[in-house]
mmCIF file of C-alpha atoms and ligand atoms in Angstrom:
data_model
loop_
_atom_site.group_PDB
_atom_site.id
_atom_site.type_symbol
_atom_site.label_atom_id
_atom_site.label_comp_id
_atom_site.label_asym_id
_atom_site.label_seq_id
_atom_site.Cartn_x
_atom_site.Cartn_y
_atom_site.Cartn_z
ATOM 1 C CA UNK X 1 -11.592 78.184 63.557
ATOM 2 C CA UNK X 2 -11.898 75.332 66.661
ATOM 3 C CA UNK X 3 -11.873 72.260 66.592
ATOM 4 C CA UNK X 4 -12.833 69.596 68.921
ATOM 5 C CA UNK X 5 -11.284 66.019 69.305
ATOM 6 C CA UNK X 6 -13.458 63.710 71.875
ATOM 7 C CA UNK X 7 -12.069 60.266 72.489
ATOM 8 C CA UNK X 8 -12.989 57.414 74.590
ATOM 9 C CA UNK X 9 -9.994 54.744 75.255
ATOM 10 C CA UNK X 10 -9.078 52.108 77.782
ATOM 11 C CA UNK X 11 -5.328 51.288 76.862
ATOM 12 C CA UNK X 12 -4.640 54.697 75.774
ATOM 13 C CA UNK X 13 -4.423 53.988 71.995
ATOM 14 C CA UNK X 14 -7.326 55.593 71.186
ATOM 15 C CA UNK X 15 -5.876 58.506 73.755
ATOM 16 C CA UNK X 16 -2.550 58.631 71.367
ATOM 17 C CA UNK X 17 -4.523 58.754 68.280
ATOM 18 C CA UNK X 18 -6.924 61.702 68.843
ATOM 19 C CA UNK X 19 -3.397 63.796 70.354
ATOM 20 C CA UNK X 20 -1.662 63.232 66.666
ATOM 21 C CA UNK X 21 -5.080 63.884 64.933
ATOM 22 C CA UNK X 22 -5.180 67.090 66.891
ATOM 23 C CA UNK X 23 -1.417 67.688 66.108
ATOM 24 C CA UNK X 24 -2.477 67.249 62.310
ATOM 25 C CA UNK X 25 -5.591 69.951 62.509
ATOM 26 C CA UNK X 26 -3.502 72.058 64.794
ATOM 27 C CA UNK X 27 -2.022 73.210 60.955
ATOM 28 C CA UNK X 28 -5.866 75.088 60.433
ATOM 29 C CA UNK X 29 -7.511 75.202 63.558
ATOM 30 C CA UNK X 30 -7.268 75.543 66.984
ATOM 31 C CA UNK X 31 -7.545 72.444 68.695
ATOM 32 C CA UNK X 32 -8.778 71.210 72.253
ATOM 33 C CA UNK X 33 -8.323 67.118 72.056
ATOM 34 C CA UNK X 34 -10.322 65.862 75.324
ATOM 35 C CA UNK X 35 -11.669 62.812 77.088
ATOM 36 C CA UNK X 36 -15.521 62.492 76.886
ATOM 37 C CA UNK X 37 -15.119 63.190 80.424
ATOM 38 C CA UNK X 38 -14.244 66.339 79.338
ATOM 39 C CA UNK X 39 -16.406 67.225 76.434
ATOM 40 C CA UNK X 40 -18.682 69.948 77.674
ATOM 41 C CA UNK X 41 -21.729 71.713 76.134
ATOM 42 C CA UNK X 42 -19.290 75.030 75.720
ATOM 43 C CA UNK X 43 -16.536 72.956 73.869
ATOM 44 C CA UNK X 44 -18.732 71.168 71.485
ATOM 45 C CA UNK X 45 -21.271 74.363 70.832
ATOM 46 C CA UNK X 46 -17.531 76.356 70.257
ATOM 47 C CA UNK X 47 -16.217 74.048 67.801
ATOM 48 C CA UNK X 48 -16.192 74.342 63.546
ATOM 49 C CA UNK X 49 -14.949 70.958 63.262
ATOM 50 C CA UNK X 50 -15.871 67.765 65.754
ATOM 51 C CA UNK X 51 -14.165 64.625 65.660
ATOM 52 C CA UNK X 52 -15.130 61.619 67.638
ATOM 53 C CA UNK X 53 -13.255 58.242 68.074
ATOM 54 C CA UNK X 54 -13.540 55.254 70.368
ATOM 55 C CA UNK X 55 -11.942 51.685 70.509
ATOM 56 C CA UNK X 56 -13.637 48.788 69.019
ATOM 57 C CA UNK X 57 -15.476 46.663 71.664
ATOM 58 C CA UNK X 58 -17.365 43.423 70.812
ATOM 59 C CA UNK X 59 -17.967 44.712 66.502
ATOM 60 C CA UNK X 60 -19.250 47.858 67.628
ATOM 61 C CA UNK X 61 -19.130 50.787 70.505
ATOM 62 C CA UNK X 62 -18.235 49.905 74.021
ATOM 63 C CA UNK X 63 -20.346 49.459 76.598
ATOM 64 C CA UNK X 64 -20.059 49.553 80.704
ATOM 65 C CA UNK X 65 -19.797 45.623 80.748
ATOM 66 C CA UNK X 66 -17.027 45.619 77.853
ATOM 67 C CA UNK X 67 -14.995 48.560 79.736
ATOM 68 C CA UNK X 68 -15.178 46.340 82.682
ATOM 69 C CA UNK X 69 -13.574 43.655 80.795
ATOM 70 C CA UNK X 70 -10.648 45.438 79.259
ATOM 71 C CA UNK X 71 -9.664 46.823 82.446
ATOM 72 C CA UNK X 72 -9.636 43.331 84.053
ATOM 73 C CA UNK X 73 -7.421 42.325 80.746
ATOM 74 C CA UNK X 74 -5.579 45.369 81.967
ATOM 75 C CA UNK X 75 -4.858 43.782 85.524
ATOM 76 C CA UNK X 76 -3.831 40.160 84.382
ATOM 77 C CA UNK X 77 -1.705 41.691 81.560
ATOM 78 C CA UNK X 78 1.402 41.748 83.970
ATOM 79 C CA UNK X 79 1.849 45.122 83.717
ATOM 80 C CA UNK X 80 2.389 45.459 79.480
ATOM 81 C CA UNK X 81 -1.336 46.584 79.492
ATOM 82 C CA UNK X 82 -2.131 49.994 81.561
ATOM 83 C CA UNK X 83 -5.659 51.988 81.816
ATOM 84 C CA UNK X 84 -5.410 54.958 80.300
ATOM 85 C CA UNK X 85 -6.812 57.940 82.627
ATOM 86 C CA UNK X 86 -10.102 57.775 80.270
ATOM 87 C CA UNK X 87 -10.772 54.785 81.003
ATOM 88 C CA UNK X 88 -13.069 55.283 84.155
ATOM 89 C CA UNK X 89 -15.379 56.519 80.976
ATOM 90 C CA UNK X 90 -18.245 57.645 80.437
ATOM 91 C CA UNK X 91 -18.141 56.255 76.918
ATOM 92 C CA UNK X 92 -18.383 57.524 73.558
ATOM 93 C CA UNK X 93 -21.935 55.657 73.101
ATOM 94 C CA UNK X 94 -23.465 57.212 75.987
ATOM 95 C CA UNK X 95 -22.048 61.087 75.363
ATOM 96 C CA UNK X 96 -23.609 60.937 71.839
ATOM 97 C CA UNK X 97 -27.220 60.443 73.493
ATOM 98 C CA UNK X 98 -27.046 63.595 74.774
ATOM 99 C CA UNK X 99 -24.800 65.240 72.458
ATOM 100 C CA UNK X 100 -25.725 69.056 72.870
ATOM 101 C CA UNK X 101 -26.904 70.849 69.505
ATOM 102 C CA UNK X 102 -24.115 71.698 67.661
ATOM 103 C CA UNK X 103 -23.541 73.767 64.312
ATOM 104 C CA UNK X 104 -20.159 72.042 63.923
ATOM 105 C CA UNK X 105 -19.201 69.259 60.581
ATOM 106 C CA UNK X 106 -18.122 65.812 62.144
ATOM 107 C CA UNK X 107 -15.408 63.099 61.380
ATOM 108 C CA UNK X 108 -15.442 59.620 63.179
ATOM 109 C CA UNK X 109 -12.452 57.364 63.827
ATOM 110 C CA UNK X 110 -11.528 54.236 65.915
ATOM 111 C CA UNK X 111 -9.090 52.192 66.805
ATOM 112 C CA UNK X 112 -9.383 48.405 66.230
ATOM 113 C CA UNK X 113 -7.843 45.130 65.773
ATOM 114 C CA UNK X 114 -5.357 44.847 62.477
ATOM 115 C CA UNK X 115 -7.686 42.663 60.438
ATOM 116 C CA UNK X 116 -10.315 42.595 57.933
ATOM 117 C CA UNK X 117 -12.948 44.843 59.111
ATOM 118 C CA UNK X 118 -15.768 42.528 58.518
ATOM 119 C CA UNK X 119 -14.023 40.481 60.708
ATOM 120 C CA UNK X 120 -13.180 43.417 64.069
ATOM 121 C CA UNK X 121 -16.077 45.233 63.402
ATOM 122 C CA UNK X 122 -15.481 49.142 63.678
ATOM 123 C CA UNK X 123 -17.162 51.608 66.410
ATOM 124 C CA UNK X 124 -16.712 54.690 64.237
ATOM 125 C CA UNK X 125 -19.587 52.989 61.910
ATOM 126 C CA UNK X 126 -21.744 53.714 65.262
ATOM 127 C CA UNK X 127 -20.125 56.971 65.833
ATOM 128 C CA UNK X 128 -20.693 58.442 62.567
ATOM 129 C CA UNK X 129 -24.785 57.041 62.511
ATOM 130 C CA UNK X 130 -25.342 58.596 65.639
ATOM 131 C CA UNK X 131 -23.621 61.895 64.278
ATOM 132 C CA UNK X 132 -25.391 61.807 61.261
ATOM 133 C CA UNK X 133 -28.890 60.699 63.256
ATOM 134 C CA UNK X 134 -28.011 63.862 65.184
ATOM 135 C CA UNK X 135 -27.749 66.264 62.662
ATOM 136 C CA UNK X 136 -24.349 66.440 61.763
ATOM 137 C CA UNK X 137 -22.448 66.971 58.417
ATOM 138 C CA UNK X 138 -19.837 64.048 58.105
ATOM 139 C CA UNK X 139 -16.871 65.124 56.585
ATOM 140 C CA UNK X 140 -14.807 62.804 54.825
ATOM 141 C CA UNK X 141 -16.504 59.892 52.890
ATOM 142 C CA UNK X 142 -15.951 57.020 55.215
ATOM 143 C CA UNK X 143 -14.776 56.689 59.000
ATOM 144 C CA UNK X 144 -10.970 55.814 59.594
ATOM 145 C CA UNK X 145 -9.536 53.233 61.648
ATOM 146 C CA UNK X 146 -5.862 53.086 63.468
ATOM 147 C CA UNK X 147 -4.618 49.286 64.176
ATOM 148 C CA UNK X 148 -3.663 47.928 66.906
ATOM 149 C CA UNK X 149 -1.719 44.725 67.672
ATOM 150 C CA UNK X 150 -3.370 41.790 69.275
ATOM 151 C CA UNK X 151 -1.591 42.626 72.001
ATOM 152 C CA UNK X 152 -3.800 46.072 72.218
ATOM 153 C CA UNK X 153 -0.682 48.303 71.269
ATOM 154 C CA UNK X 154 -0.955 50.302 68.351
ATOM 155 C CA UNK X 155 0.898 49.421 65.455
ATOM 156 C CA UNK X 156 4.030 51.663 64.992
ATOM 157 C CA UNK X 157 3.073 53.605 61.448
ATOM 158 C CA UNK X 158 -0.714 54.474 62.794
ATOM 159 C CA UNK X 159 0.013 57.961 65.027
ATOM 160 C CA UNK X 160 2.188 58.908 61.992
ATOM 161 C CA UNK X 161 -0.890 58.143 60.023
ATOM 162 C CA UNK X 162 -3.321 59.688 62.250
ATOM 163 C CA UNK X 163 -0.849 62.832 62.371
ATOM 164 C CA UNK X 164 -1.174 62.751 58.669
ATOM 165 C CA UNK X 165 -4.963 61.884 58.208
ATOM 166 C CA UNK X 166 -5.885 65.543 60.515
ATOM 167 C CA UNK X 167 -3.640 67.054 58.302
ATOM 168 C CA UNK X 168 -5.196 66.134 55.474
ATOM 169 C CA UNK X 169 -9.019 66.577 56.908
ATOM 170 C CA UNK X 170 -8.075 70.227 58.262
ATOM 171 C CA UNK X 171 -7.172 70.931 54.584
ATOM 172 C CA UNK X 172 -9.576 69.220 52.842
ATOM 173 C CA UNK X 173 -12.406 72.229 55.431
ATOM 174 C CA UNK X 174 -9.896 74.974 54.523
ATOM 175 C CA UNK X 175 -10.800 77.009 51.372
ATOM 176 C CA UNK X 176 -8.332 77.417 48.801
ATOM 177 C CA UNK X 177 -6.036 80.628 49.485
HETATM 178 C C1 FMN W 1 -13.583 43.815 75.773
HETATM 179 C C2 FMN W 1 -12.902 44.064 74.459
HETATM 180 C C3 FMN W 1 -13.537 43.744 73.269
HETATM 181 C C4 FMN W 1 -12.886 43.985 72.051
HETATM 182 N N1 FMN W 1 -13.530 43.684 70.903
HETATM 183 C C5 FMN W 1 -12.932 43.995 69.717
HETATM 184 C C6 FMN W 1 -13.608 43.771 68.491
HETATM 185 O O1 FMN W 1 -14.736 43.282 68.433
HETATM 186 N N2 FMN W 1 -12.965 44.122 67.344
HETATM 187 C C7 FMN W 1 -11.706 44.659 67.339
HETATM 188 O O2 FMN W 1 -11.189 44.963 66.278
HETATM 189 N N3 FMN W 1 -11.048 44.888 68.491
HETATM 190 C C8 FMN W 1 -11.625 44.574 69.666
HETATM 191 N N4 FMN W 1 -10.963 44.811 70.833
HETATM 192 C C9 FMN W 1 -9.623 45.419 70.776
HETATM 193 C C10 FMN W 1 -9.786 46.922 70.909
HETATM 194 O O3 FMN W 1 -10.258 47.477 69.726
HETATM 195 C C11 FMN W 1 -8.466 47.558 71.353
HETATM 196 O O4 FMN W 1 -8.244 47.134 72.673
HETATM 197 C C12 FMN W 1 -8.576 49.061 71.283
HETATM 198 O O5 FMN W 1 -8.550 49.506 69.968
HETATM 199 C C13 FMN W 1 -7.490 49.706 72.044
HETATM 200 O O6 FMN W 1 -7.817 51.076 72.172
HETATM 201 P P1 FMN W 1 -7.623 51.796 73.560
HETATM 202 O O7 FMN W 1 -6.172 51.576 73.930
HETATM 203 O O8 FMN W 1 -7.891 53.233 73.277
HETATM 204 O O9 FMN W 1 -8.549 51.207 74.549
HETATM 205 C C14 FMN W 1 -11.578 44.557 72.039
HETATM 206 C C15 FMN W 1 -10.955 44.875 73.247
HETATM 207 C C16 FMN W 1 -11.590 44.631 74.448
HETATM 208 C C17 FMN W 1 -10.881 44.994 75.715
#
């Protein structure tokens, strides 16, 4: 069975997330964890499982002009902030428009802000609508976040957590021996 990780990220949070989420499926399937860049038609139409995730930007999904933004952050951030090689996009929003038709059950994740969610907002609510909009089987009952500081670094439990959470959505898929 494959599996498919797509991520979006600007810091490279969302970059270190997907990897232990991938490292946590990697116990069931065989994973390929790659930048939407990256996410072609033969990936996605190969995959069992697909599991998207993006930062949070502005409540919701980023866009070009909020990308723009957090790499400028990145450049006055005196170095602690660097762009992640994803970060030159595309984003998550606009790879779901043309998301090719796929036979595989979804998951959605994000990473956002350490705070009440009706307070960040959180882009996997977008990312598992459009999944779902798009024919897709979600997965697990509700999308996940992983915190970050408000310094945009993630907080030191979450790739334990992601790790864990794969691990836990690879078994939940996998029959009963
Ligand atoms: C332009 C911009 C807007 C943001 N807006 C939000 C927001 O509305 N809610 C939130 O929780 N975090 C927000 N953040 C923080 C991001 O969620 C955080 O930078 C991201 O999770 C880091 O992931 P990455 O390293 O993969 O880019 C914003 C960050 C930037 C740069």
């Amino acid at each position: 069975m494959r599996a498919l990780v797509v991520y979006e990220s600007m810091y490279g949070n969302t970059h270190r997330v997907a990897e232990a989420i991938g490292e946590g499926l990697a116990q069931v399937y065989r994973v390929d964890v790659v930048p939407v860049e990256h996410a072609a038609a033969g990936l996605v139409e190969a995959a069992d499982l697909l599991v998207v995730g993006a930062p949070t930007h502005a409540h919701g999904l980023s866009r070009s002009g909020t990308r723009a933004s957090a790499a400028t952050e990145a450049g006055k951030s005196g170095g602690t902030l660097t762009l992640d090689p994803a970060a030159k996009g595309p984003g998550v929003r606009d790879w779901l428009e043309t998301l090719p038709a796929t036979r595989a059950k979804a998951a959605a994740f994000d990473t956002r802000l350490d705070a009440p969610a009706v307070l960040t907002g959180r882009a996997a609510k977008g990312i598992a609508r459009r999944l779902r909009q798009r024919g897709l089987e979600l997965v697990t009952a509700a999308p996940e976040s992983f915190l970050v500081t408000r310094q945009n670094h993630l907080e030191p439990q979450e790739t334990a957590r992601a790790r864990e959470w794969g691990r836990q959505l690879a078994s939940s898929l996998t029959p009963a021996a």
